[in-house]
Amino acid sequence: RFQIQRGKTDPTHYKSLGDCFRTIFQREGLLGFYKGIFPPILAETPKRAVKFFTFEQYKKLLGYASLPPGLAFAVAGLGSGLTEAVVVNPFEVVKVTLQTNRNAFTEQPSSFVQARQIIKTDGLGFQGLNKGLTATLGRHGVFNMVYFGFYFNVKNILPVNKDPNLEFLRKFGIGLVSGTIASIINIPFDVAKSRIQGPQPVPGEIKYRTCFKTMATVYKEEGFLALYKGLVPKIMRLGPG
């Protein structure tokens, strides 16, 4: 919701994260917080499988290139993220469309109905179910590159703790920092993805069309910090995860 806002003049503008929660609850009810939940549920299993399977495969392939371990982890993460993005992008298009619908949860179409409508209207290509693919590639590629590169390098530096509770905290802490740093670095791609896949400012006119052009437009019209909209809820979601 934060990422599709176009500044304080936007009629859908939220003043803060707390205001966003209150407004959604008042206007759309408790179920408003769960709009678009079905596509991520459907995507989660293949997404995780693709992420970790391809990471291991890319890591093995890079072993033949004699790269330093730190660089190999980062490049393998980049490859796994790009592969993952191709799998999840159609689900993201449906999810964003549902989440940006301001009607009550019970009034909006189901995930399958929304997907059929997108395909019927715009097809399966880059204007339809695969809209915003380049931005999604950037989002997942950069996130996984930073996450895996940072996580495995730091994990190998910090000594293993024999106490299982402390060892859990060590791994959780490294993962939390990795996810937070990766979220901070990749969020401009996330904002671009949301603008491209979300509702356009003028119905019938496509303003946000390509990834880097969308970033440039947001920067020019709304300033540098607009590329970091939604960072706090993003970190709250991806940091612990």
Tab-separated table of C-alpha atoms in Angstrom:
chain	number	residue	atom	x	y	z
A	1	ARG	CA	0.000	0.000	0.000
A	2	PHE	CA	2.820	2.423	0.866
A	3	GLN	CA	4.756	1.648	-2.296
A	4	ILE	CA	1.948	2.568	-4.706
A	5	GLN	CA	1.347	5.970	-3.064
A	6	ARG	CA	2.423	8.937	-5.152
A	7	GLY	CA	3.153	11.496	-2.429
A	8	LYS	CA	0.977	13.434	0.000
A	9	THR	CA	-1.263	14.697	-2.801
A	10	ASP	CA	-2.341	11.114	-3.498
A	11	PRO	CA	-5.941	10.733	-2.254
A	12	THR	CA	-5.066	7.274	-0.917
A	13	HIS	CA	-2.120	8.601	1.116
A	14	TYR	CA	-1.413	7.003	4.522
A	15	LYS	CA	0.222	9.257	7.114
A	16	SER	CA	2.109	6.459	8.872
A	17	LEU	CA	2.239	2.697	9.349
A	18	GLY	CA	-0.186	3.031	12.270
A	19	ASP	CA	-2.551	5.150	10.172
A	20	CYS	CA	-2.390	2.523	7.430
A	21	PHE	CA	-3.393	-0.241	9.880
A	22	ARG	CA	-6.233	1.856	11.340
A	23	THR	CA	-7.578	2.916	7.950
A	24	ILE	CA	-7.576	-0.600	6.520
A	25	PHE	CA	-9.308	-1.942	9.639
A	26	GLN	CA	-11.954	0.791	9.633
A	27	ARG	CA	-12.729	0.726	5.911
A	28	GLU	CA	-12.096	-2.889	4.949
A	29	GLY	CA	-12.394	-4.837	8.187
A	30	LEU	CA	-10.035	-7.365	9.765
A	31	LEU	CA	-9.939	-9.474	6.603
A	32	GLY	CA	-8.595	-6.456	4.732
A	33	PHE	CA	-5.177	-7.312	6.159
A	34	TYR	CA	-5.319	-10.684	4.417
A	35	LYS	CA	-6.112	-9.537	0.897
A	36	GLY	CA	-4.047	-11.377	-1.673
A	37	ILE	CA	-2.929	-14.061	0.789
A	38	PHE	CA	-3.810	-17.013	-1.440
A	39	PRO	CA	-1.293	-16.361	-4.267
A	40	PRO	CA	1.700	-16.242	-1.846
A	41	ILE	CA	0.473	-19.455	-0.201
A	42	LEU	CA	0.321	-21.157	-3.606
A	43	ALA	CA	3.735	-19.781	-4.560
A	44	GLU	CA	5.555	-20.410	-1.281
A	45	THR	CA	6.368	-24.106	-1.736
A	46	PRO	CA	7.696	-23.900	-5.324
A	47	LYS	CA	9.385	-20.580	-4.468
A	48	ARG	CA	11.356	-22.027	-1.556
A	49	ALA	CA	12.165	-25.190	-3.495
A	50	VAL	CA	13.470	-23.217	-6.469
A	51	LYS	CA	15.413	-20.764	-4.275
A	52	PHE	CA	17.418	-23.325	-2.306
A	53	PHE	CA	17.696	-26.012	-4.999
A	54	THR	CA	19.019	-23.602	-7.623
A	55	PHE	CA	21.313	-21.917	-5.075
A	56	GLU	CA	23.031	-25.245	-4.445
A	57	GLN	CA	23.239	-26.005	-8.174
A	58	TYR	CA	24.700	-22.601	-9.044
A	59	LYS	CA	27.140	-22.961	-6.154
A	60	LYS	CA	28.340	-26.302	-7.529
A	61	LEU	CA	28.755	-24.868	-11.026
A	62	LEU	CA	30.702	-21.896	-9.688
A	63	GLY	CA	33.033	-24.331	-7.942
A	64	TYR	CA	34.582	-25.014	-11.354
A	65	ALA	CA	35.331	-21.307	-11.811
A	66	SER	CA	37.680	-21.138	-8.807
A	67	LEU	CA	35.948	-18.048	-7.414
A	68	PRO	CA	36.589	-16.919	-3.833
A	69	PRO	CA	33.937	-18.490	-1.549
A	70	GLY	CA	32.425	-15.120	-0.626
A	71	LEU	CA	31.918	-14.135	-4.250
A	72	ALA	CA	30.646	-17.609	-5.178
A	73	PHE	CA	27.909	-17.425	-2.517
A	74	ALA	CA	26.799	-14.011	-3.756
A	75	VAL	CA	26.735	-14.995	-7.439
A	76	ALA	CA	24.902	-18.248	-6.656
A	77	GLY	CA	22.393	-16.198	-4.665
A	78	LEU	CA	21.913	-13.853	-7.613
A	79	GLY	CA	21.257	-16.791	-9.929
A	80	SER	CA	18.797	-18.403	-7.537
A	81	GLY	CA	16.962	-15.097	-7.114
A	82	LEU	CA	16.605	-14.558	-10.857
A	83	THR	CA	15.269	-18.091	-11.291
A	84	GLU	CA	12.907	-17.686	-8.353
A	85	ALA	CA	11.533	-14.431	-9.780
A	86	VAL	CA	10.374	-16.122	-12.980
A	87	VAL	CA	8.342	-18.591	-10.895
A	88	VAL	CA	6.727	-16.099	-8.505
A	89	ASN	CA	6.028	-13.113	-10.774
A	90	PRO	CA	2.563	-14.222	-11.997
A	91	PHE	CA	1.529	-14.803	-8.370
A	92	GLU	CA	2.859	-11.344	-7.481
A	93	VAL	CA	0.759	-9.700	-10.203
A	94	VAL	CA	-2.422	-11.280	-8.831
A	95	LYS	CA	-1.447	-10.510	-5.221
A	96	VAL	CA	-0.693	-6.830	-5.852
A	97	THR	CA	-3.919	-6.413	-7.832
A	98	LEU	CA	-5.942	-7.843	-4.946
A	99	GLN	CA	-4.086	-5.914	-2.231
A	100	THR	CA	-4.542	-2.566	-3.957
A	101	ASN	CA	-8.294	-3.120	-4.237
A	102	ARG	CA	-9.840	-0.836	-1.587
A	103	ASN	CA	-13.159	-2.676	-1.461
A	104	ALA	CA	-14.036	-4.880	1.497
A	105	PHE	CA	-12.513	-8.371	1.463
A	106	THR	CA	-15.909	-9.987	0.803
A	107	GLU	CA	-16.560	-7.688	-2.180
A	108	GLN	CA	-13.404	-8.397	-4.137
A	109	PRO	CA	-12.951	-11.306	-6.587
A	110	SER	CA	-11.163	-14.500	-5.633
A	111	SER	CA	-7.540	-15.075	-6.653
A	112	PHE	CA	-8.560	-17.414	-9.494
A	113	VAL	CA	-11.217	-15.014	-10.803
A	114	GLN	CA	-8.710	-12.139	-10.673
A	115	ALA	CA	-6.087	-14.204	-12.506
A	116	ARG	CA	-8.590	-15.151	-15.234
A	117	GLN	CA	-9.602	-11.508	-15.595
A	118	ILE	CA	-5.969	-10.401	-16.004
A	119	ILE	CA	-5.355	-13.101	-18.630
A	120	LYS	CA	-8.601	-12.265	-20.456
A	121	THR	CA	-7.876	-8.531	-20.511
A	122	ASP	CA	-4.090	-8.388	-20.971
A	123	GLY	CA	-2.922	-11.948	-21.668
A	124	LEU	CA	0.042	-13.858	-20.259
A	125	GLY	CA	2.764	-11.495	-21.449
A	126	PHE	CA	4.522	-8.450	-20.060
A	127	GLN	CA	1.321	-6.414	-20.007
A	128	GLY	CA	-0.642	-9.187	-18.306
A	129	LEU	CA	0.237	-11.991	-15.928
A	130	ASN	CA	3.978	-11.377	-16.309
A	131	LYS	CA	3.816	-7.605	-15.910
A	132	GLY	CA	6.762	-6.163	-13.996
A	133	LEU	CA	8.989	-9.204	-14.551
A	134	THR	CA	12.176	-7.122	-14.876
A	135	ALA	CA	11.508	-5.393	-11.548
A	136	THR	CA	10.757	-8.755	-9.930
A	137	LEU	CA	14.016	-10.145	-11.323
A	138	GLY	CA	15.831	-7.200	-9.770
A	139	ARG	CA	14.022	-7.540	-6.456
A	140	HIS	CA	14.699	-11.255	-5.983
A	141	GLY	CA	18.112	-11.297	-7.653
A	142	VAL	CA	19.523	-8.465	-5.533
A	143	PHE	CA	17.893	-9.746	-2.328
A	144	ASN	CA	19.242	-13.281	-2.676
A	145	MET	CA	22.665	-12.072	-3.783
A	146	VAL	CA	23.045	-9.899	-0.690
A	147	TYR	CA	21.308	-12.337	1.649
A	148	PHE	CA	23.222	-15.499	0.758
A	149	GLY	CA	26.494	-13.659	0.258
A	150	PHE	CA	26.304	-11.944	3.650
A	151	TYR	CA	24.770	-14.856	5.576
A	152	PHE	CA	27.227	-17.600	4.608
A	153	ASN	CA	30.301	-15.385	4.817
A	154	VAL	CA	29.456	-14.035	8.267
A	155	LYS	CA	28.267	-17.460	9.489
A	156	ASN	CA	31.640	-18.943	8.579
A	157	ILE	CA	33.492	-16.156	10.391
A	158	LEU	CA	31.570	-16.219	13.679
A	159	PRO	CA	32.446	-19.291	15.750
A	160	VAL	CA	29.861	-22.035	16.261
A	161	ASN	CA	28.449	-22.162	19.798
A	162	LYS	CA	28.134	-25.541	21.526
A	163	ASP	CA	25.047	-24.391	23.425
A	164	PRO	CA	22.098	-25.127	21.059
A	165	ASN	CA	20.134	-22.105	22.290
A	166	LEU	CA	23.047	-19.735	21.717
A	167	GLU	CA	23.754	-21.381	18.361
A	168	PHE	CA	20.145	-20.771	17.340
A	169	LEU	CA	20.472	-17.119	18.371
A	170	ARG	CA	23.727	-16.846	16.397
A	171	LYS	CA	22.114	-18.130	13.206
A	172	PHE	CA	18.904	-16.162	13.774
A	173	GLY	CA	20.866	-12.963	14.393
A	174	ILE	CA	22.943	-13.400	11.233
A	175	GLY	CA	19.797	-14.153	9.250
A	176	LEU	CA	18.014	-11.113	10.696
A	177	VAL	CA	20.880	-8.786	9.775
A	178	SER	CA	21.196	-10.419	6.334
A	179	GLY	CA	17.478	-10.011	5.603
A	180	THR	CA	17.473	-6.423	6.840
A	181	ILE	CA	20.484	-5.378	4.733
A	182	ALA	CA	19.117	-7.187	1.673
A	183	SER	CA	15.730	-5.465	2.122
A	184	ILE	CA	17.344	-2.024	2.341
A	185	ILE	CA	19.377	-2.601	-0.818
A	186	ASN	CA	16.658	-4.151	-2.996
A	187	ILE	CA	13.630	-2.037	-2.040
A	188	PRO	CA	13.869	0.378	-5.036
A	189	PHE	CA	13.158	-2.652	-7.249
A	190	ASP	CA	10.258	-3.548	-4.950
A	191	VAL	CA	8.786	-0.052	-5.265
A	192	ALA	CA	9.150	-0.188	-9.059
A	193	LYS	CA	7.469	-3.602	-9.125
A	194	SER	CA	4.530	-2.368	-7.056
A	195	ARG	CA	4.069	0.722	-9.249
A	196	ILE	CA	4.162	-1.334	-12.453
A	197	GLN	CA	1.896	-4.111	-11.196
A	198	GLY	CA	-0.417	-1.851	-9.194
A	199	PRO	CA	-3.075	0.608	-10.405
A	200	GLN	CA	-1.868	3.347	-12.734
A	201	PRO	CA	-2.476	7.004	-11.711
A	202	VAL	CA	-4.773	7.609	-14.707
A	203	PRO	CA	-7.036	4.694	-15.693
A	204	GLY	CA	-6.326	3.572	-19.244
A	205	GLU	CA	-2.898	5.231	-19.362
A	206	ILE	CA	0.293	3.310	-18.505
A	207	LYS	CA	2.669	5.615	-16.643
A	208	TYR	CA	4.876	3.015	-14.967
A	209	ARG	CA	6.039	0.687	-17.738
A	210	THR	CA	9.643	-0.495	-17.231
A	211	CYS	CA	11.758	-1.055	-14.115
A	212	PHE	CA	14.491	1.583	-14.358
A	213	LYS	CA	12.273	4.140	-16.070
A	214	THR	CA	9.802	3.750	-13.194
A	215	MET	CA	12.602	4.288	-10.657
A	216	ALA	CA	13.678	7.431	-12.528
A	217	THR	CA	10.097	8.740	-12.620
A	218	VAL	CA	9.546	8.127	-8.905
A	219	TYR	CA	12.878	9.815	-8.083
A	220	LYS	CA	12.160	12.805	-10.316
A	221	GLU	CA	8.577	13.392	-9.130
A	222	GLU	CA	8.729	12.318	-5.467
A	223	GLY	CA	12.371	12.390	-4.395
A	224	PHE	CA	14.999	9.842	-3.390
A	225	LEU	CA	13.199	8.639	-0.246
A	226	ALA	CA	10.171	7.619	-2.331
A	227	LEU	CA	12.276	4.708	-3.584
A	228	TYR	CA	12.309	3.438	0.021
A	229	LYS	CA	8.575	3.561	0.656
A	230	GLY	CA	7.341	0.626	2.693
A	231	LEU	CA	10.815	-0.176	4.055
A	232	VAL	CA	9.684	-0.624	7.684
A	233	PRO	CA	6.929	-3.181	6.974
A	234	LYS	CA	9.241	-4.872	4.467
A	235	ILE	CA	11.944	-5.331	7.114
A	236	MET	CA	9.325	-6.503	9.615
A	237	ARG	CA	8.289	-9.165	7.092
A	238	LEU	CA	11.618	-10.255	5.609
A	239	GLY	CA	14.102	-9.604	8.425
A	240	PRO	CA	12.791	-12.264	10.834
A	241	GLY	CA	11.798	-14.513	7.917
